[in-house]
PDB file of C-alpha atoms and ligand atoms in Angstrom:
ATOM      1  CA  MET A 240     -14.320  48.764 -30.484  1.00 49.00           C
ATOM      2  CA  GLU A 241     -13.065  48.031 -34.002  1.00 53.00           C
ATOM      3  CA  ASP A 242     -15.681  47.745 -36.720  1.00 58.00           C
ATOM      4  CA  ILE A 243     -16.647  44.157 -37.216  1.00 62.00           C
ATOM      5  CA  GLU A 244     -18.622  42.851 -40.120  1.00 76.00           C
ATOM      6  CA  ILE A 245     -21.153  40.349 -38.830  1.00 76.00           C
ATOM      7  CA  PRO A 246     -24.253  40.218 -41.044  1.00 80.00           C
ATOM      8  CA  ALA A 247     -27.540  40.688 -39.148  1.00 82.00           C
ATOM      9  CA  SER A 248     -28.720  37.354 -40.533  1.00 80.00           C
ATOM     10  CA  HIS A 249     -25.684  35.374 -39.347  1.00 80.00           C
ATOM     11  CA  PRO A 250     -26.942  32.425 -37.250  1.00 76.00           C
ATOM     12  CA  ARG A 251     -24.102  32.843 -34.715  1.00 77.00           C
ATOM     13  CA  ARG A 252     -24.308  36.643 -34.646  1.00 80.00           C
ATOM     14  CA  GLU A 253     -24.984  37.038 -30.894  1.00 83.00           C
ATOM     15  CA  SER A 254     -22.291  34.571 -30.028  1.00 83.00           C
ATOM     16  CA  LEU A 255     -19.774  36.304 -32.326  1.00 87.00           C
ATOM     17  CA  LEU A 256     -20.556  39.709 -30.811  1.00 89.00           C
ATOM     18  CA  VAL A 257     -19.895  38.290 -27.356  1.00 92.00           C
ATOM     19  CA  ARG A 258     -16.547  36.947 -28.593  1.00 95.00           C
ATOM     20  CA  GLU A 259     -15.640  40.426 -29.793  1.00 95.00           C
ATOM     21  CA  LYS A 260     -16.119  41.799 -26.273  1.00 96.00           C
ATOM     22  CA  LEU A 261     -13.684  39.229 -24.896  1.00 97.00           C
ATOM     23  CA  ILE A 262     -11.163  39.933 -27.657  1.00 97.00           C
ATOM     24  CA  GLU A 263     -11.421  43.629 -26.839  1.00 97.00           C
ATOM     25  CA  GLY A 264     -10.752  42.860 -23.152  1.00 97.00           C
ATOM     26  CA  PHE A 265      -7.820  40.688 -24.190  1.00 97.00           C
ATOM     27  CA  LYS A 266      -6.334  43.508 -26.291  1.00 97.00           C
ATOM     28  CA  LYS A 267      -6.758  45.908 -23.381  1.00 97.00           C
ATOM     29  CA  GLY A 268      -4.872  43.447 -21.174  1.00 96.00           C
ATOM     30  CA  PHE A 269      -7.456  42.361 -18.619  1.00 96.00           C
ATOM     31  CA  VAL A 270      -8.738  39.139 -20.213  1.00 97.00           C
ATOM     32  CA  VAL A 271      -6.127  36.352 -20.195  1.00 95.00           C
ATOM     33  CA  PRO A 272      -5.693  33.769 -23.019  1.00 96.00           C
ATOM     34  CA  GLN A 273      -6.975  31.091 -20.613  1.00 94.00           C
ATOM     35  CA  GLY A 274     -10.146  33.154 -20.297  1.00 95.00           C
ATOM     36  CA  LEU A 275     -10.687  33.001 -24.056  1.00 96.00           C
ATOM     37  CA  ILE A 276     -10.351  29.217 -23.959  1.00 96.00           C
ATOM     38  CA  ALA A 277     -12.711  28.922 -20.975  1.00 96.00           C
ATOM     39  CA  HIS A 278     -15.253  30.920 -22.937  1.00 96.00           C
ATOM     40  CA  GLY A 279     -14.970  28.430 -25.789  1.00 96.00           C
ATOM     41  CA  ARG A 280     -15.887  25.617 -23.423  1.00 96.00           C
ATOM     42  CA  GLY A 281     -18.862  27.665 -22.291  1.00 96.00           C
ATOM     43  CA  GLU A 282     -19.952  28.327 -25.900  1.00 96.00           C
ATOM     44  CA  CYS A 283     -20.026  24.618 -26.582  1.00 95.00           C
ATOM     45  CA  PHE A 284     -22.441  24.036 -23.695  1.00 97.00           C
ATOM     46  CA  ASP A 285     -24.503  27.070 -24.706  1.00 96.00           C
ATOM     47  CA  TYR A 286     -24.859  25.560 -28.180  1.00 93.00           C
ATOM     48  CA  LEU A 287     -26.172  22.358 -26.601  1.00 94.00           C
ATOM     49  CA  ILE A 288     -28.515  24.236 -24.249  1.00 97.00           C
ATOM     50  CA  GLY A 289     -30.020  26.155 -27.182  1.00 95.00           C
ATOM     51  CA  GLU A 290     -28.606  29.649 -26.439  1.00 95.00           C
ATOM     52  CA  GLU A 291     -31.720  30.575 -24.453  1.00 96.00           C
ATOM     53  CA  THR A 292     -32.369  30.806 -20.728  1.00 98.00           C
ATOM     54  CA  GLN A 293     -34.137  27.603 -19.725  1.00 98.00           C
ATOM     55  CA  PRO A 294     -36.639  27.061 -16.854  1.00 98.00           C
ATOM     56  CA  PHE A 295     -33.973  25.435 -14.631  1.00 98.00           C
ATOM     57  CA  ALA A 296     -31.860  28.605 -14.917  1.00 98.00           C
ATOM     58  CA  LYS A 297     -34.830  30.842 -14.146  1.00 98.00           C
ATOM     59  CA  GLU A 298     -35.581  28.827 -11.020  1.00 98.00           C
ATOM     60  CA  ALA A 299     -31.954  29.061  -9.893  1.00 98.00           C
ATOM     61  CA  ILE A 300     -31.940  32.813 -10.572  1.00 98.00           C
ATOM     62  CA  ASP A 301     -34.931  33.293  -8.258  1.00 98.00           C
ATOM     63  CA  ALA A 302     -33.270  31.303  -5.485  1.00 98.00           C
ATOM     64  CA  ALA A 303     -30.001  33.198  -6.020  1.00 98.00           C
ATOM     65  CA  VAL A 304     -31.741  36.556  -5.860  1.00 98.00           C
ATOM     66  CA  ALA A 305     -33.587  35.485  -2.686  1.00 98.00           C
ATOM     67  CA  ALA A 306     -30.250  34.453  -1.131  1.00 98.00           C
ATOM     68  CA  PHE A 307     -28.777  37.834  -2.043  1.00 98.00           C
ATOM     69  CA  LEU A 308     -31.729  39.822  -0.718  1.00 98.00           C
ATOM     70  CA  LEU A 309     -31.628  37.877   2.573  1.00 98.00           C
ATOM     71  CA  ALA A 310     -27.833  38.032   2.912  1.00 98.00           C
ATOM     72  CA  ARG A 311     -26.070  39.826   5.737  1.00 98.00           C
ATOM     73  CA  TYR A 312     -22.948  40.589   3.664  1.00 98.00           C
ATOM     74  CA  PRO A 313     -23.238  39.669  -0.039  1.00 98.00           C
ATOM     75  CA  VAL A 314     -20.314  40.005  -2.444  1.00 98.00           C
ATOM     76  CA  ILE A 315     -20.053  39.732  -6.250  1.00 98.00           C
ATOM     77  CA  SER A 316     -16.700  38.374  -7.391  1.00 97.00           C
ATOM     78  CA  VAL A 317     -15.433  39.687 -10.734  1.00 97.00           C
ATOM     79  CA  ASN A 318     -12.762  38.235 -13.027  1.00 95.00           C
ATOM     80  CA  GLY A 319     -11.484  39.338 -16.449  1.00 96.00           C
ATOM     81  CA  ASN A 320     -14.189  37.604 -18.514  1.00 97.00           C
ATOM     82  CA  VAL A 321     -16.990  38.996 -16.352  1.00 98.00           C
ATOM     83  CA  ALA A 322     -15.500  42.506 -16.616  1.00 98.00           C
ATOM     84  CA  ALA A 323     -15.423  42.138 -20.411  1.00 98.00           C
ATOM     85  CA  LEU A 324     -18.929  40.691 -20.751  1.00 98.00           C
ATOM     86  CA  THR A 325     -21.183  42.271 -18.116  1.00 98.00           C
ATOM     87  CA  PRO A 326     -19.466  45.143 -16.250  1.00 98.00           C
ATOM     88  CA  GLY A 327     -22.571  47.361 -16.175  1.00 98.00           C
ATOM     89  CA  GLU A 328     -24.752  44.502 -14.963  1.00 98.00           C
ATOM     90  CA  VAL A 329     -22.346  43.711 -12.102  1.00 98.00           C
ATOM     91  CA  VAL A 330     -22.610  47.310 -10.900  1.00 98.00           C
ATOM     92  CA  GLU A 331     -26.385  47.441 -11.268  1.00 98.00           C
ATOM     93  CA  LEU A 332     -26.989  44.097  -9.572  1.00 98.00           C
ATOM     94  CA  ALA A 333     -24.699  45.091  -6.678  1.00 98.00           C
ATOM     95  CA  ASP A 334     -26.694  48.278  -6.338  1.00 98.00           C
ATOM     96  CA  VAL A 335     -30.122  46.593  -6.374  1.00 98.00           C
ATOM     97  CA  VAL A 336     -29.261  43.851  -3.850  1.00 98.00           C
ATOM     98  CA  GLY A 337     -26.826  45.935  -1.778  1.00 97.00           C
ATOM     99  CA  ALA A 338     -23.733  43.809  -2.509  1.00 98.00           C
ATOM    100  CA  LYS A 339     -20.025  44.647  -2.492  1.00 98.00           C
ATOM    101  CA  ILE A 340     -17.955  44.126  -5.658  1.00 98.00           C
ATOM    102  CA  GLU A 341     -14.567  42.411  -5.424  1.00 97.00           C
ATOM    103  CA  VAL A 342     -12.019  41.751  -8.162  1.00 96.00           C
ATOM    104  CA  ASN A 343     -10.691  38.239  -7.770  1.00 92.00           C
ATOM    105  CA  LEU A 344      -8.355  36.654 -10.298  1.00 89.00           C
ATOM    106  CA  PHE A 345      -6.984  33.185 -10.878  1.00 83.00           C
ATOM    107  CA  TYR A 346      -4.086  34.672 -12.870  1.00 82.00           C
ATOM    108  CA  ARG A 347      -3.572  37.660 -10.642  1.00 87.00           C
ATOM    109  CA  THR A 348      -1.333  40.576 -11.509  1.00 90.00           C
ATOM    110  CA  GLU A 349      -1.754  43.974  -9.889  1.00 92.00           C
ATOM    111  CA  GLU A 350      -2.048  45.544 -13.327  1.00 94.00           C
ATOM    112  CA  ARG A 351      -4.970  43.319 -14.356  1.00 95.00           C
ATOM    113  CA  VAL A 352      -6.699  43.951 -11.032  1.00 95.00           C
ATOM    114  CA  ARG A 353      -6.329  47.693 -11.537  1.00 97.00           C
ATOM    115  CA  LYS A 354      -7.603  47.540 -15.126  1.00 97.00           C
ATOM    116  CA  ILE A 355     -10.684  45.533 -14.104  1.00 98.00           C
ATOM    117  CA  ALA A 356     -11.425  47.951 -11.252  1.00 98.00           C
ATOM    118  CA  GLU A 357     -11.178  50.782 -13.802  1.00 98.00           C
ATOM    119  CA  VAL A 358     -13.662  49.070 -16.134  1.00 98.00           C
ATOM    120  CA  LEU A 359     -16.080  48.687 -13.201  1.00 98.00           C
ATOM    121  CA  MET A 360     -15.633  52.340 -12.190  1.00 98.00           C
ATOM    122  CA  GLU A 361     -16.286  53.434 -15.800  1.00 98.00           C
ATOM    123  CA  ASN A 362     -19.517  51.471 -15.512  1.00 98.00           C
ATOM    124  CA  GLY A 363     -20.604  53.328 -12.405  1.00 98.00           C
ATOM    125  CA  ALA A 364     -19.025  51.428  -9.479  1.00 97.00           C
ATOM    126  CA  THR A 365     -18.119  53.707  -6.596  1.00 96.00           C
ATOM    127  CA  HIS A 366     -16.039  51.243  -4.609  1.00 96.00           C
ATOM    128  CA  VAL A 367     -14.244  48.087  -5.741  1.00 97.00           C
ATOM    129  CA  LEU A 368     -12.644  45.677  -3.275  1.00 97.00           C
ATOM    130  CA  GLY A 369      -9.670  43.423  -3.968  1.00 93.00           C
ATOM    131  CA  VAL A 370      -7.403  46.134  -5.369  1.00 94.00           C
ATOM    132  CA  ASP A 371      -5.100  47.175  -2.492  1.00 87.00           C
ATOM    133  CA  ASP A 372      -6.745  45.081   0.185  1.00 88.00           C
ATOM    134  CA  ALA A 373      -6.488  41.474  -1.064  1.00 87.00           C
ATOM    135  CA  THR A 374      -4.420  40.477   1.939  1.00 85.00           C
ATOM    136  CA  ALA A 375      -6.490  37.627   3.389  1.00 88.00           C
ATOM    137  CA  LEU A 376      -5.993  34.029   2.186  1.00 86.00           C
ATOM    138  CA  ILE A 377      -8.562  31.295   1.562  1.00 84.00           C
ATOM    139  CA  PRO A 378      -7.221  28.132   3.248  1.00 78.00           C
ATOM    140  CA  GLU A 379      -6.068  25.142   1.140  1.00 68.00           C
ATOM    141  CA  LEU A 380      -5.933  26.990  -2.149  1.00 67.00           C
ATOM    142  CA  PHE A 381      -2.715  27.513  -4.016  1.00 69.00           C
ATOM    143  CA  SER A 382      -3.559  29.730  -6.982  1.00 70.00           C
ATOM    144  CA  GLU A 383      -3.498  33.489  -6.653  1.00 69.00           C
ATOM    145  CA  ARG A 384      -7.244  33.215  -6.426  1.00 69.00           C
ATOM    146  CA  ARG A 385      -6.891  32.367  -2.749  1.00 81.00           C
ATOM    147  CA  ARG A 386      -6.129  36.051  -2.126  1.00 86.00           C
ATOM    148  CA  VAL A 387      -9.276  37.841  -1.041  1.00 91.00           C
ATOM    149  CA  SER A 388     -10.228  41.101   0.588  1.00 92.00           C
ATOM    150  CA  SER A 389     -10.751  41.010   4.339  1.00 92.00           C
ATOM    151  CA  LYS A 390     -13.579  43.476   3.741  1.00 94.00           C
ATOM    152  CA  GLY A 391     -15.128  41.361   0.993  1.00 96.00           C
ATOM    153  CA  ILE A 392     -15.184  37.652   0.178  1.00 95.00           C
ATOM    154  CA  LEU A 393     -13.450  36.691   3.448  1.00 94.00           C
ATOM    155  CA  ILE A 394     -16.379  37.891   5.560  1.00 95.00           C
ATOM    156  CA  ALA A 395     -19.198  37.417   3.017  1.00 97.00           C
ATOM    157  CA  ASP A 396     -22.062  35.038   3.750  1.00 98.00           C
ATOM    158  CA  VAL A 397     -23.280  34.910   0.126  1.00 98.00           C
ATOM    159  CA  VAL A 398     -20.890  35.139  -2.844  1.00 98.00           C
ATOM    160  CA  LEU A 399     -21.805  35.326  -6.533  1.00 98.00           C
ATOM    161  CA  VAL A 400     -19.067  33.791  -8.644  1.00 96.00           C
ATOM    162  CA  PRO A 401     -19.926  34.135 -12.310  1.00 95.00           C
ATOM    163  CA  LEU A 402     -17.395  31.889 -14.107  1.00 90.00           C
ATOM    164  CA  GLU A 403     -15.598  30.244 -11.222  1.00 85.00           C
ATOM    165  CA  ASP A 404     -13.057  27.487 -10.920  1.00 86.00           C
ATOM    166  CA  GLY A 405     -14.034  24.242  -9.179  1.00 89.00           C
ATOM    167  CA  ASP A 406     -11.320  24.289  -6.516  1.00 89.00           C
ATOM    168  CA  ARG A 407     -12.247  27.710  -5.320  1.00 89.00           C
ATOM    169  CA  THR A 408     -15.964  27.026  -5.281  1.00 93.00           C
ATOM    170  CA  GLU A 409     -15.292  23.999  -3.089  1.00 92.00           C
ATOM    171  CA  ALA A 410     -13.020  26.041  -0.801  1.00 91.00           C
ATOM    172  CA  LEU A 411     -15.630  28.795  -0.416  1.00 93.00           C
ATOM    173  CA  ARG A 412     -18.266  26.194   0.456  1.00 95.00           C
ATOM    174  CA  ARG A 413     -15.947  24.676   3.079  1.00 93.00           C
ATOM    175  CA  MET A 414     -15.713  28.163   4.600  1.00 93.00           C
ATOM    176  CA  GLY A 415     -19.479  27.941   5.117  1.00 95.00           C
ATOM    177  CA  LYS A 416     -20.497  30.420   2.437  1.00 97.00           C
ATOM    178  CA  THR A 417     -23.531  30.227   0.186  1.00 98.00           C
ATOM    179  CA  VAL A 418     -21.980  30.156  -3.289  1.00 98.00           C
ATOM    180  CA  VAL A 419     -23.997  31.159  -6.341  1.00 98.00           C
ATOM    181  CA  ALA A 420     -22.304  30.114  -9.593  1.00 98.00           C
ATOM    182  CA  ILE A 421     -23.164  30.939 -13.184  1.00 98.00           C
ATOM    183  CA  ASP A 422     -21.775  28.128 -15.308  1.00 98.00           C
ATOM    184  CA  LEU A 423     -22.957  26.767 -18.657  1.00 98.00           C
ATOM    185  CA  ASN A 424     -21.577  23.321 -17.893  1.00 98.00           C
ATOM    186  CA  PRO A 425     -23.900  21.525 -15.450  1.00 98.00           C
ATOM    187  CA  LEU A 426     -21.270  18.791 -15.028  1.00 97.00           C
ATOM    188  CA  SER A 427     -18.341  21.007 -13.968  1.00 96.00           C
ATOM    189  CA  ARG A 428     -17.024  20.835 -10.421  1.00 96.00           C
ATOM    190  CA  THR A 429     -18.093  24.440  -9.975  1.00 96.00           C
ATOM    191  CA  ALA A 430     -21.656  23.617 -10.994  1.00 97.00           C
ATOM    192  CA  ARG A 431     -21.775  20.634  -8.648  1.00 97.00           C
ATOM    193  CA  ALA A 432     -20.061  22.288  -5.682  1.00 97.00           C
ATOM    194  CA  ALA A 433     -22.078  25.532  -5.714  1.00 98.00           C
ATOM    195  CA  SER A 434     -25.075  26.012  -3.419  1.00 98.00           C
ATOM    196  CA  ILE A 435     -27.060  27.496  -6.301  1.00 98.00           C
ATOM    197  CA  THR A 436     -26.016  26.901  -9.914  1.00 98.00           C
ATOM    198  CA  ILE A 437     -27.387  29.069 -12.695  1.00 98.00           C
ATOM    199  CA  VAL A 438     -26.778  26.987 -15.834  1.00 98.00           C
ATOM    200  CA  ASP A 439     -26.882  29.835 -18.330  1.00 98.00           C
ATOM    201  CA  ASN A 440     -24.657  32.297 -20.147  1.00 98.00           C
ATOM    202  CA  VAL A 441     -23.566  35.222 -17.942  1.00 98.00           C
ATOM    203  CA  VAL A 442     -24.648  37.610 -20.696  1.00 97.00           C
ATOM    204  CA  ARG A 443     -28.254  36.404 -20.308  1.00 97.00           C
ATOM    205  CA  ALA A 444     -28.242  35.518 -16.602  1.00 98.00           C
ATOM    206  CA  MET A 445     -26.963  38.828 -15.236  1.00 98.00           C
ATOM    207  CA  PRO A 446     -29.673  41.070 -16.786  1.00 98.00           C
ATOM    208  CA  LEU A 447     -32.308  38.563 -15.671  1.00 98.00           C
ATOM    209  CA  MET A 448     -30.951  38.590 -12.115  1.00 98.00           C
ATOM    210  CA  ILE A 449     -31.295  42.376 -12.054  1.00 98.00           C
ATOM    211  CA  LYS A 450     -34.883  42.184 -13.326  1.00 98.00           C
ATOM    212  CA  ARG A 451     -35.856  39.525 -10.779  1.00 98.00           C
ATOM    213  CA  ALA A 452     -34.052  41.341  -7.945  1.00 98.00           C
ATOM    214  CA  LYS A 453     -36.154  44.444  -8.610  1.00 98.00           C
ATOM    215  CA  GLU A 454     -39.319  42.317  -8.545  1.00 98.00           C
ATOM    216  CA  LEU A 455     -38.460  40.064  -5.586  1.00 98.00           C
ATOM    217  CA  LYS A 456     -37.332  43.025  -3.486  1.00 97.00           C
ATOM    218  CA  ARG A 457     -41.004  43.752  -2.895  1.00 97.00           C
ATOM    219  CA  ARG A 458     -41.625  40.301  -1.348  1.00 97.00           C
ATOM    220  CA  SER A 459     -41.540  39.699   2.398  1.00 97.00           C
ATOM    221  CA  SER A 460     -38.500  38.007   3.909  1.00 97.00           C
ATOM    222  CA  SER A 461     -40.596  34.958   4.843  1.00 98.00           C
ATOM    223  CA  GLU A 462     -41.594  34.542   1.187  1.00 97.00           C
ATOM    224  CA  LEU A 463     -37.935  34.835   0.162  1.00 98.00           C
ATOM    225  CA  LYS A 464     -36.927  32.292   2.816  1.00 98.00           C
ATOM    226  CA  GLU A 465     -39.578  29.903   1.505  1.00 97.00           C
ATOM    227  CA  LEU A 466     -38.203  30.319  -2.032  1.00 96.00           C
ATOM    228  CA  LEU A 467     -34.766  29.441  -0.760  1.00 97.00           C
ATOM    229  CA  THR A 468     -35.681  26.463   1.442  1.00 96.00           C
ATOM    230  CA  SER A 469     -37.772  24.828  -1.289  1.00 97.00           C
ATOM    231  CA  TYR A 470     -34.866  25.123  -3.751  1.00 98.00           C
ATOM    232  CA  ASP A 471     -33.009  21.910  -4.630  1.00 98.00           C
ATOM    233  CA  ASN A 472     -29.787  22.394  -6.608  1.00 98.00           C
ATOM    234  CA  GLU A 473     -29.403  18.665  -7.366  1.00 98.00           C
ATOM    235  CA  ARG A 474     -32.771  18.692  -9.108  1.00 98.00           C
ATOM    236  CA  ILE A 475     -31.815  21.788 -11.118  1.00 98.00           C
ATOM    237  CA  LEU A 476     -28.592  20.143 -12.306  1.00 98.00           C
ATOM    238  CA  ARG A 477     -30.468  16.967 -13.235  1.00 98.00           C
ATOM    239  CA  ASN A 478     -32.975  19.042 -15.233  1.00 98.00           C
ATOM    240  CA  ALA A 479     -30.135  20.815 -17.048  1.00 98.00           C
ATOM    241  CA  VAL A 480     -28.399  17.564 -17.994  1.00 98.00           C
ATOM    242  CA  ARG A 481     -31.706  16.005 -19.084  1.00 98.00           C
ATOM    243  CA  HIS A 482     -32.502  19.074 -21.210  1.00 98.00           C
ATOM    244  CA  ILE A 483     -29.131  18.872 -22.985  1.00 97.00           C
ATOM    245  CA  ALA A 484     -29.439  15.122 -23.586  1.00 96.00           C
ATOM    246  CA  GLN A 485     -33.009  15.311 -24.906  1.00 95.00           C
ATOM    247  CA  ARG A 486     -32.287  18.333 -27.073  1.00 94.00           C
ATOM    248  CA  LEU A 487     -29.238  16.693 -28.595  1.00 92.00           C
ATOM    249  CA  LEU A 488     -31.177  13.512 -29.395  1.00 91.00           C
ATOM    250  CA  GLY A 489     -34.028  15.583 -30.869  1.00 90.00           C
ATOM    251  CA  ILE A 490     -31.693  17.511 -33.157  1.00 88.00           C
ATOM    252  CA  ALA A 491     -29.822  14.387 -34.225  1.00 88.00           C
ATOM    253  CA  GLU A 492     -33.090  12.651 -35.023  1.00 88.00           C
ATOM    254  CA  SER A 493     -34.477  15.555 -37.056  1.00 88.00           C
ATOM    255  CA  GLU A 494     -31.209  15.805 -39.009  1.00 84.00           C
ATOM    256  CA  GLY A 495     -31.302  12.099 -39.800  1.00 84.00           C
ATOM    257  CA  LEU A 496     -28.147  11.449 -37.770  1.00 81.00           C
ATOM    258  CA  LEU A 497     -29.696   8.704 -35.648  1.00 73.00           C
ATOM    259  CA  ILE A 498     -30.197   5.330 -37.226  1.00 64.00           C
ATOM    260  CA  CYS A 499     -31.745   3.546 -34.295  1.00 60.00           C
TER     261      CYS A 499
HETATM  262  P1  ATP B 635     -14.355  23.279 -13.061  1.00 87.30           P
HETATM  263  O1  ATP B 635     -13.073  23.896 -12.599  1.00 87.30           O
HETATM  264  O2  ATP B 635     -15.549  23.885 -12.408  1.00 87.30           O
HETATM  265  O3  ATP B 635     -14.401  21.778 -13.043  1.00 87.30           O
HETATM  266  P2  ATP B 635     -13.555  23.517 -15.770  1.00 87.30           P
HETATM  267  O4  ATP B 635     -12.159  23.329 -15.275  1.00 87.30           O
HETATM  268  O5  ATP B 635     -14.160  22.519 -16.706  1.00 87.30           O
HETATM  269  O6  ATP B 635     -14.548  23.695 -14.568  1.00 87.30           O
HETATM  270  P3  ATP B 635     -12.797  26.198 -16.244  1.00 87.30           P
HETATM  271  O7  ATP B 635     -11.786  26.255 -17.320  1.00 87.30           O
HETATM  272  O8  ATP B 635     -12.361  26.260 -14.819  1.00 87.30           O
HETATM  273  O9  ATP B 635     -13.709  24.915 -16.460  1.00 87.30           O
HETATM  274  O10 ATP B 635     -13.862  27.362 -16.462  1.00 87.30           O
HETATM  275  C1  ATP B 635     -14.642  27.449 -17.580  1.00 87.30           C
HETATM  276  C2  ATP B 635     -16.080  27.253 -17.157  1.00 87.30           C
HETATM  277  O11 ATP B 635     -16.785  28.453 -17.344  1.00 87.30           O
HETATM  278  C3  ATP B 635     -16.747  26.190 -18.027  1.00 87.30           C
HETATM  279  O12 ATP B 635     -17.453  25.290 -17.217  1.00 87.30           O
HETATM  280  C4  ATP B 635     -17.698  26.972 -18.904  1.00 87.30           C
HETATM  281  O13 ATP B 635     -18.886  26.240 -19.129  1.00 87.30           O
HETATM  282  C5  ATP B 635     -17.968  28.206 -18.096  1.00 87.30           C
HETATM  283  N1  ATP B 635     -18.217  29.405 -18.930  1.00 87.30           N
HETATM  284  C6  ATP B 635     -17.388  29.971 -19.837  1.00 87.30           C
HETATM  285  N2  ATP B 635     -17.937  31.046 -20.412  1.00 87.30           N
HETATM  286  C7  ATP B 635     -19.168  31.191 -19.857  1.00 87.30           C
HETATM  287  C8  ATP B 635     -20.222  32.136 -20.019  1.00 87.30           C
HETATM  288  N3  ATP B 635     -20.129  33.147 -20.884  1.00 87.30           N
HETATM  289  N4  ATP B 635     -21.337  31.977 -19.267  1.00 87.30           N
HETATM  290  C9  ATP B 635     -21.440  30.960 -18.372  1.00 87.30           C
HETATM  291  N5  ATP B 635     -20.482  30.030 -18.182  1.00 87.30           N
HETATM  292  C10 ATP B 635     -19.352  30.131 -18.904  1.00 87.30           C
HETATM  293 MG1   MG B 636     -11.324  24.461 -13.641  1.00 87.30          MG
END
């Protein structure tokens, strides 16, 4: 990575370092310009959330990990942004919960798929699906993202889609899959269509998922099932929206921006 001068005291330091990772992925040709813009939308919501993992995200992470540990055939779907931001975490999480890894791209080119698989291999992956085997099609979808591996997403019961598009999340749900999304916007179609929505930044959520997976692995399957059945995604989304609204009002008030 090129040397970048971000002072240790800079208030947006973490966020700027994350941007650099995406820019690096863009220069290497596996992050698309649309991915940079999507990240900007995410940053805006992260700013409103407070750039920290909130209780509603922690609760969703536990349910997501339980779903993964109980799954028959779990798959983690990886796109360009995820490969740029958390490639090592994808590999480690897949290892801990026994999931397959599949490259799946909205703006698919064989070269990008290959580059992303390479990044995952450099980070310790031994097998990556979606490279030469993305021959199955998700019904009703028209982007290249409908192409999936017949050994991966097509037959998965639980799919983790960090940074997903709304249409595809809805299509995966219609196929009867449990969809776990990581999305900073609790109002997006992805967030609302997913079975479990982790409203947090992937760079914070992925390491936390690994930590919780190592801990929850020791629980019995009936305890994990209980965790999952008592989970209510609607309530989590409501808590996320309420948190953003209250935080925004609190900040505005303390800055003297509210006159009522
Ligand atoms: P949808 O298709 O679900 O309605 P959208 O069209 O508003 O969503 P997209 O452009 O499809 O959004 O994808 C960007 C989404 O990814 C945004 O909702 C944004 O909050 C989220 N996002 C971007 N970067 C991150 C990140 N680092 N961590 C978590 N979420 C992120
Ligand atoms: Mg979208």
